mmCIF file of C-alpha atoms in Angstrom:
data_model
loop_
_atom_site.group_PDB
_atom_site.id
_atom_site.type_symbol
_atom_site.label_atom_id
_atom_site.label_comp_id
_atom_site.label_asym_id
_atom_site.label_seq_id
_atom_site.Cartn_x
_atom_site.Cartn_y
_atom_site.Cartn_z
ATOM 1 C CA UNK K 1 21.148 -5.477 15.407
ATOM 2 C CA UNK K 2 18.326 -3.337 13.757
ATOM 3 C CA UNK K 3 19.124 -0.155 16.379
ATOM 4 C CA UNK K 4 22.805 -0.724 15.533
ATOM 5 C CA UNK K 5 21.664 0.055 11.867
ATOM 6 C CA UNK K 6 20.117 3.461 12.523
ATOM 7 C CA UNK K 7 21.247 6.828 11.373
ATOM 8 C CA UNK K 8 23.795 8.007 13.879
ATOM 9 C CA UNK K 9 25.642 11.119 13.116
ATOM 10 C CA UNK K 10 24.660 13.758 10.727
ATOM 11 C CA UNK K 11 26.658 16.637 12.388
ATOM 12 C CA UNK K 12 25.818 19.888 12.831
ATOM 13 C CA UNK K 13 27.512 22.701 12.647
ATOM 14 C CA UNK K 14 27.803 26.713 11.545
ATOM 15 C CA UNK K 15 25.881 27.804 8.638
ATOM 16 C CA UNK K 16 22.555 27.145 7.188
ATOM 17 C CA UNK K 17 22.163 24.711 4.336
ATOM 18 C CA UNK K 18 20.178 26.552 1.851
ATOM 19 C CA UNK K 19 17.539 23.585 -0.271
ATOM 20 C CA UNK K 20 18.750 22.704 -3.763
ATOM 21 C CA UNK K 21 15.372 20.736 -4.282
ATOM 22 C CA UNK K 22 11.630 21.392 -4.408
ATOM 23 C CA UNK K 23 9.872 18.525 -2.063
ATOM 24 C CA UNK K 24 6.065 17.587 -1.558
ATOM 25 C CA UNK K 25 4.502 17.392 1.881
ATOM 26 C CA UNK K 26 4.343 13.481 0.495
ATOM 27 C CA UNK K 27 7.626 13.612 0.271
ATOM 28 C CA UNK K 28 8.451 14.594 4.028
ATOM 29 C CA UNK K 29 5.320 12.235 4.794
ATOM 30 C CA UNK K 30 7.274 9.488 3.766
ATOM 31 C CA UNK K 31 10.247 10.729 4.913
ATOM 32 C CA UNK K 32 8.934 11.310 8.597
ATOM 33 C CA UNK K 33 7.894 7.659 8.178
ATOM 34 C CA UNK K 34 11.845 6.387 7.405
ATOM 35 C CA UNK K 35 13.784 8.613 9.856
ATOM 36 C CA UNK K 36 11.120 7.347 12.512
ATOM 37 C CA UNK K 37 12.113 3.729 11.281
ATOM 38 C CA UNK K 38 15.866 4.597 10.884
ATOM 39 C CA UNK K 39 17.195 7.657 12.691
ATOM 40 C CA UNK K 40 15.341 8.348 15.547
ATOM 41 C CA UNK K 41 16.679 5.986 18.147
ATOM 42 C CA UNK K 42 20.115 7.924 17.468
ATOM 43 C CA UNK K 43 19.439 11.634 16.936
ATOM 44 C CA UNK K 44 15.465 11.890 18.628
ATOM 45 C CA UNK K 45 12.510 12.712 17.205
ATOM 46 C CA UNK K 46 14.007 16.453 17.304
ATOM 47 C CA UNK K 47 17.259 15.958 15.971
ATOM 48 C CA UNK K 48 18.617 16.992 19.143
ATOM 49 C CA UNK K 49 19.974 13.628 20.914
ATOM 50 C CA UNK K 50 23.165 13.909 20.261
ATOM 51 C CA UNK K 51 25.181 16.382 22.197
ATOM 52 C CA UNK K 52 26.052 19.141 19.676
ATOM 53 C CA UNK K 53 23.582 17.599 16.412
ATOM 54 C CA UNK K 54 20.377 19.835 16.035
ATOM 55 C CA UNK K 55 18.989 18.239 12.599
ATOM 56 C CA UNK K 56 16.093 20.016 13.388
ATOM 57 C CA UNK K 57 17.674 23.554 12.475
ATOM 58 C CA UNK K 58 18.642 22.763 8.799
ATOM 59 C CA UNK K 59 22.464 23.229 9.374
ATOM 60 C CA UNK K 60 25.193 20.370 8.649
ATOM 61 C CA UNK K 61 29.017 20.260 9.518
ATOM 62 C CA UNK K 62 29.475 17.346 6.407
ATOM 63 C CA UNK K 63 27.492 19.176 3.801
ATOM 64 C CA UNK K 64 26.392 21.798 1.446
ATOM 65 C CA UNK K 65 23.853 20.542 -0.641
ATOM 66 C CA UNK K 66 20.840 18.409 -0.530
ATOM 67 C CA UNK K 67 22.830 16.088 -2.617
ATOM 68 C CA UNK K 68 25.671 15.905 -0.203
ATOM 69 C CA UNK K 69 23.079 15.008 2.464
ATOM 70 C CA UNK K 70 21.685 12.114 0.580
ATOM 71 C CA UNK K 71 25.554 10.974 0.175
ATOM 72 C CA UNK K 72 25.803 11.047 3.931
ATOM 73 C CA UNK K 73 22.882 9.019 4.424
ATOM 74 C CA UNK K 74 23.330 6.282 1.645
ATOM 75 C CA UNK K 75 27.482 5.953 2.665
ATOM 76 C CA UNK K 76 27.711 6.829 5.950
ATOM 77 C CA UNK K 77 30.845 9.112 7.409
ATOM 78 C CA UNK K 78 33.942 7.199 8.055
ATOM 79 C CA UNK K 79 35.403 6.895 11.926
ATOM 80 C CA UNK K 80 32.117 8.310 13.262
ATOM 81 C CA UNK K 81 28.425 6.386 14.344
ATOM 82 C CA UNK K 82 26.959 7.677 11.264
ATOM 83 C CA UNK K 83 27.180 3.990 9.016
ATOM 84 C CA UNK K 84 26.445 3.709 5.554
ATOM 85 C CA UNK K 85 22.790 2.361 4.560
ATOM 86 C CA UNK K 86 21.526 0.490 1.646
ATOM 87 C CA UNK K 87 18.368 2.263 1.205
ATOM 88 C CA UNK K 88 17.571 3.864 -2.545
ATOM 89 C CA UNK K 89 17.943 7.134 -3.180
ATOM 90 C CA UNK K 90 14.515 8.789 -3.764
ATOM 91 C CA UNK K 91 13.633 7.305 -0.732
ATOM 92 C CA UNK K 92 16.927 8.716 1.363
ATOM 93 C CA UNK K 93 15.692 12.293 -0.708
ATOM 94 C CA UNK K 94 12.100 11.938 0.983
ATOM 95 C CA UNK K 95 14.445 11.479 4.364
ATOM 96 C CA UNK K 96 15.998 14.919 3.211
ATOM 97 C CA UNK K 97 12.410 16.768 2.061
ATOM 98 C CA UNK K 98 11.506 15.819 6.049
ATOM 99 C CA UNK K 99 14.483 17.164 7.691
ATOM 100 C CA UNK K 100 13.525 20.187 5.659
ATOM 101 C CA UNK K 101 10.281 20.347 6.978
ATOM 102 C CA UNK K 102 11.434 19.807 10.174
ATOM 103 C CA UNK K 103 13.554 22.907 10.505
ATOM 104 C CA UNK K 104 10.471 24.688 8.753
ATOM 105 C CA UNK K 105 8.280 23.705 11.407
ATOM 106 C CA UNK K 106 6.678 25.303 15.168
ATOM 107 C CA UNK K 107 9.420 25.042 17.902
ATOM 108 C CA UNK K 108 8.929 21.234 20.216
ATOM 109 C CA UNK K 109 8.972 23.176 23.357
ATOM 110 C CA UNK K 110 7.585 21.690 26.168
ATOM 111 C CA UNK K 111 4.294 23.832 26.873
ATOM 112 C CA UNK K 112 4.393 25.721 29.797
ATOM 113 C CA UNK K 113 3.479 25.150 33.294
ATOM 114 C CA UNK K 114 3.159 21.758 32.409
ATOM 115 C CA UNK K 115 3.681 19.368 35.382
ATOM 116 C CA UNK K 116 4.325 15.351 34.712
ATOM 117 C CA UNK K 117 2.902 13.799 38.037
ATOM 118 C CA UNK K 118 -0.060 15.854 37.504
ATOM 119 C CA UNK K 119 -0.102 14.537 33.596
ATOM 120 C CA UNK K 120 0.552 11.045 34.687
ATOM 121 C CA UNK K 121 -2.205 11.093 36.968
ATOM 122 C CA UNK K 122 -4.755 11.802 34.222
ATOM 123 C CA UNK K 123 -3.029 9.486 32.248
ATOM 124 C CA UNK K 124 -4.337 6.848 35.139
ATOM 125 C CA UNK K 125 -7.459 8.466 35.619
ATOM 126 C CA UNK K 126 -9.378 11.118 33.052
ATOM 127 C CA UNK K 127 -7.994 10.303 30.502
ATOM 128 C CA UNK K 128 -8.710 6.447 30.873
ATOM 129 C CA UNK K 129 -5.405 6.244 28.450
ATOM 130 C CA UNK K 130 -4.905 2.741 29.839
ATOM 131 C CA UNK K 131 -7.797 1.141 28.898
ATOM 132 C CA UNK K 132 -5.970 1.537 25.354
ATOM 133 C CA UNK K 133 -2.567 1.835 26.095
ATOM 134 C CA UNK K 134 0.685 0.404 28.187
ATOM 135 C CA UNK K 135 3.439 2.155 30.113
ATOM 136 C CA UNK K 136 5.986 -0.847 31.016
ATOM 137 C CA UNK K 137 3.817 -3.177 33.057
ATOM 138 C CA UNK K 138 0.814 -1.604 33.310
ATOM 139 C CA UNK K 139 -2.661 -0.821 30.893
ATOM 140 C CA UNK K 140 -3.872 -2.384 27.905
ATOM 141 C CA UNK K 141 -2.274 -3.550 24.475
ATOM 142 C CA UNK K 142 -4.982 -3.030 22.329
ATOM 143 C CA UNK K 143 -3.636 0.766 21.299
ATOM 144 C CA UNK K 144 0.584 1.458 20.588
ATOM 145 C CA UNK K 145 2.946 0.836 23.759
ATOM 146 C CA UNK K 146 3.632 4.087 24.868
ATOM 147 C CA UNK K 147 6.359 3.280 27.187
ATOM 148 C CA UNK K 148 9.469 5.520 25.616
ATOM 149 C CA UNK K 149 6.775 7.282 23.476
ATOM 150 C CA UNK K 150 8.543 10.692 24.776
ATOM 151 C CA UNK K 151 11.343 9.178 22.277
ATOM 152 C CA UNK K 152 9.596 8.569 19.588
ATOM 153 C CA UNK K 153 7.770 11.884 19.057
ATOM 154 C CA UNK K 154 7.881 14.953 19.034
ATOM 155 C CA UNK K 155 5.843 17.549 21.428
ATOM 156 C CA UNK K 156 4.316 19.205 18.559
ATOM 157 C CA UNK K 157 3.291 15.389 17.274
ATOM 158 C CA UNK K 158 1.909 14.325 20.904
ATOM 159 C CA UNK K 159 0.099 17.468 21.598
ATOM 160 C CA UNK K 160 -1.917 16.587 17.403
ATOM 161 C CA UNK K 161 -2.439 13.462 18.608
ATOM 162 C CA UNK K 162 -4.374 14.374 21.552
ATOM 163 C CA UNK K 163 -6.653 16.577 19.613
ATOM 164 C CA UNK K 164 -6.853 15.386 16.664
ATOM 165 C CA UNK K 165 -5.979 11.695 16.817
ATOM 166 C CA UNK K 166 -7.123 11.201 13.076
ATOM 167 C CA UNK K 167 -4.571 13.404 11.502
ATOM 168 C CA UNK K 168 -1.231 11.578 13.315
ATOM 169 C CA UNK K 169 -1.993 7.789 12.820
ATOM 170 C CA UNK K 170 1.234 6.398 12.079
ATOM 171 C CA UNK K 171 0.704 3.205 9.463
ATOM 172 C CA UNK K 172 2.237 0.906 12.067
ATOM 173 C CA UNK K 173 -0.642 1.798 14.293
ATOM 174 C CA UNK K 174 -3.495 1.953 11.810
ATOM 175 C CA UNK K 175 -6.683 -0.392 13.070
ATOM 176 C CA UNK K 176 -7.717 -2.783 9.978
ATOM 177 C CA UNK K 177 -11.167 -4.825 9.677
ATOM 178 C CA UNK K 178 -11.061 -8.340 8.408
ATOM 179 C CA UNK K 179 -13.964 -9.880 7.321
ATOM 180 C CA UNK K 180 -13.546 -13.863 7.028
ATOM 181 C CA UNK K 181 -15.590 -15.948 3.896
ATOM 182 C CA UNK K 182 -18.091 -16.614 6.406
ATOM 183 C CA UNK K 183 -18.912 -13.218 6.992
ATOM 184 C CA UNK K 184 -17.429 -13.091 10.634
ATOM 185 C CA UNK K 185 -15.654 -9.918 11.200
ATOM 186 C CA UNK K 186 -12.642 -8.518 13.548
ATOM 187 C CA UNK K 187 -11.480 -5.301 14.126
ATOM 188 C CA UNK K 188 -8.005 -4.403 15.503
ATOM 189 C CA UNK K 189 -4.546 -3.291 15.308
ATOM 190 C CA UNK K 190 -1.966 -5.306 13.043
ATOM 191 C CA UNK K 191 0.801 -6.682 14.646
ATOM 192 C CA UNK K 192 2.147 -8.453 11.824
ATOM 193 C CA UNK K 193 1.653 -9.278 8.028
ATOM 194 C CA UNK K 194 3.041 -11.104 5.659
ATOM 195 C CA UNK K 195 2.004 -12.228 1.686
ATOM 196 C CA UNK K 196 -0.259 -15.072 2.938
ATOM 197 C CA UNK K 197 -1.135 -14.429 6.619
ATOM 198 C CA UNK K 198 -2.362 -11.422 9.074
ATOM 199 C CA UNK K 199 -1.890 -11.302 12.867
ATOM 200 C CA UNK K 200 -3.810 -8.520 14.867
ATOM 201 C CA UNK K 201 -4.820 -7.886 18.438
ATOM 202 C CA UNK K 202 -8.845 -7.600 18.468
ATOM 203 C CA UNK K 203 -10.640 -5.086 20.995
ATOM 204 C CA UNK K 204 -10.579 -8.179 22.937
ATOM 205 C CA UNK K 205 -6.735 -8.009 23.451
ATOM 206 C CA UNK K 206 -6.760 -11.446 22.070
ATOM 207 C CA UNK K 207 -4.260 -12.066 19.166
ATOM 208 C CA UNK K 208 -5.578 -13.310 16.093
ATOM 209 C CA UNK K 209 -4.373 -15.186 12.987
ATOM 210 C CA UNK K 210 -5.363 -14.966 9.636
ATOM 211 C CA UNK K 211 -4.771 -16.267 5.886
ATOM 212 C CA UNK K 212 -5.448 -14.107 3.588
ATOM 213 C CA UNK K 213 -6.672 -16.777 1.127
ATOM 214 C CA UNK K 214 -9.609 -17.170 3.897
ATOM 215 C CA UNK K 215 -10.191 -13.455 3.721
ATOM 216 C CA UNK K 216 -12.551 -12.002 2.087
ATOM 217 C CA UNK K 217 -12.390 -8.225 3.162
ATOM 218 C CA UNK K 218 -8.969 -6.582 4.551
ATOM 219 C CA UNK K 219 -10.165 -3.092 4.936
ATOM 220 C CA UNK K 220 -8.062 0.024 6.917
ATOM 221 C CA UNK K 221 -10.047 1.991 8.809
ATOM 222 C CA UNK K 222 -10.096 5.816 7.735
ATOM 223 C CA UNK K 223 -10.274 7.049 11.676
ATOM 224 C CA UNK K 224 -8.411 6.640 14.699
ATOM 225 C CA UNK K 225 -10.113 4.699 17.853
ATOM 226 C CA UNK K 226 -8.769 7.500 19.941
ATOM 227 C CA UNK K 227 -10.869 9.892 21.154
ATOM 228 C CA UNK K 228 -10.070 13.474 21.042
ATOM 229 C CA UNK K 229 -8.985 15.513 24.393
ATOM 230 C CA UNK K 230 -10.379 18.401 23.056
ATOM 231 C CA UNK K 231 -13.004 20.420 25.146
ATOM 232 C CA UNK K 232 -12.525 17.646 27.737
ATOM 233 C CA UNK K 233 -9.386 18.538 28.940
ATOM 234 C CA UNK K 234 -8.544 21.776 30.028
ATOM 235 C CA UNK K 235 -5.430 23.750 28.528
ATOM 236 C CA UNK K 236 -3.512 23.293 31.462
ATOM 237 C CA UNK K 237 -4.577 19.308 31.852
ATOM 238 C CA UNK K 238 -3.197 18.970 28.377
ATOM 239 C CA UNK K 239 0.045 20.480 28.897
ATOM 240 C CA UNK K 240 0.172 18.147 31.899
ATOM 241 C CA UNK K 241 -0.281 15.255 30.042
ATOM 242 C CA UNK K 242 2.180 16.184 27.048
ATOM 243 C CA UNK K 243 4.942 16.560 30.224
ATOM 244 C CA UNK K 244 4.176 13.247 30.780
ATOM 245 C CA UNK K 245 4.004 11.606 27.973
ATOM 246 C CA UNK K 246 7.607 13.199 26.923
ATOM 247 C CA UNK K 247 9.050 11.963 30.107
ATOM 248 C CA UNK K 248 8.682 8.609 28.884
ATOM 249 C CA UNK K 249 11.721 7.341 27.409
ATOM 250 C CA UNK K 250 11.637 3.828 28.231
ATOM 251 C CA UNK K 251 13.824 3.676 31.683
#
């Protein structure tokens, strides 16, 4: 039901749509954060999914103005995928400031000579990703499921993440420390919160429970567990690894 609510058609077509608006990089932060949420399992984290939709070159078949696009978003395009949603507008504008940004930004090109066995095998090995991290059946859940990950994000995104893991933490995947009244204290990634209770999985792997009226300390933490690849893995290692990671889409 939730997938069947995503964003599913802005079309693309001939010539560019010039912006009628200025936007903040907070604004396309945000926005990033909604299409992820909304639009991605439909058009990709490119824009590209659909056969003959790039969102990620700035040019619409439905629209002329910024204004149009947030009319497309908020009511949808009759006898197409693309169905009306209920979300506000200055937060279906933030969705428009990112698609902005998006056909602003480096090509997602594959790097070159990059080879997913190899990648997949330092996934296993090297890179000890699954002592953090699942594909399917296999590795750890402390760190994000990375099984369709290749879906999710872009190359540009994955190849950040690698080197600089601090500067791509997605909220969803931000590690939290709770401190209890008796001063014991957990660390680990929330799976689930709520106005009176707060479920994480430690560094244990072990789920955990909490109410927050038992809580005295509920605390994000600034960096990323992730180590960075950089200097330990050669250029062509990473571009392995980035083939792999895009490859996986879930199947």
């Amino acid at each position: 039901a939730m997938r069947n609510a995503r964003l599913c058609a802005l079309i693309l077509a001939a010539g560019p749509l010039l912006a009628q608006h200025e936007y903040t990089q907070t604004d396309a932060d945000i926005g990033a954060r909604l299409y992820i949420a909304n639009c991605i399992y439909c058009h990709g984290p490119d824009g590209d999914q659909i056969p003959g939709i790039n969102l990620g070159h700035g040019k619409f078949k439905h629209a002329t103005t910024d204004n149009d696009i947030v009319q497309i978003i908020r009511n949808g395009i009759p006898g197409t995928g693309m169905p009306a949603q209920t979300m506000p507008e200055p937060q279906v504008r933030t969705i428009v400031a990112y698609l902005r940004s998006l056909a602003a930004a480096p090509a997602s090109d594959l790097p070159p000579g990059g080879d997913a066995a190899r990648g997949q095998a330092i996934f296993q090995g090297k890179g000890q990703c699954l002592n953090c991290h699942r594909v399917k059946d296999a590795g750890s859940r402390l760190g994000p499921d990375l099984t369709d990950i290749g879906s999710l994000r872009r190359v540009v995104e994955l190849e950040k993440s690698l080197l600089d893991p601090n500067a791509s933490v997605l909220p969803q995947h931000r590690f939290f420390r709770v401190v209890a009244r008796d001063g014991a204290s957990v660390t680990g990634r929330i799976l689930n919160q709520d106005t009176f209770t707060v479920q994480l999985i430690d560094t244990d792997q072990r789920l955990r429970s909490f109410s927050r009226a038992d809580l005295r300390e509920f605390t994000p933490l600034n960096n990323s567990p992730m180590p960075s690849y950089k200097g330990k893995l050669s250029t062509q290692e990473l571009a392995d690894l980035v083939s792999y990671l895009v490859s996986l889409k879930g199947i």
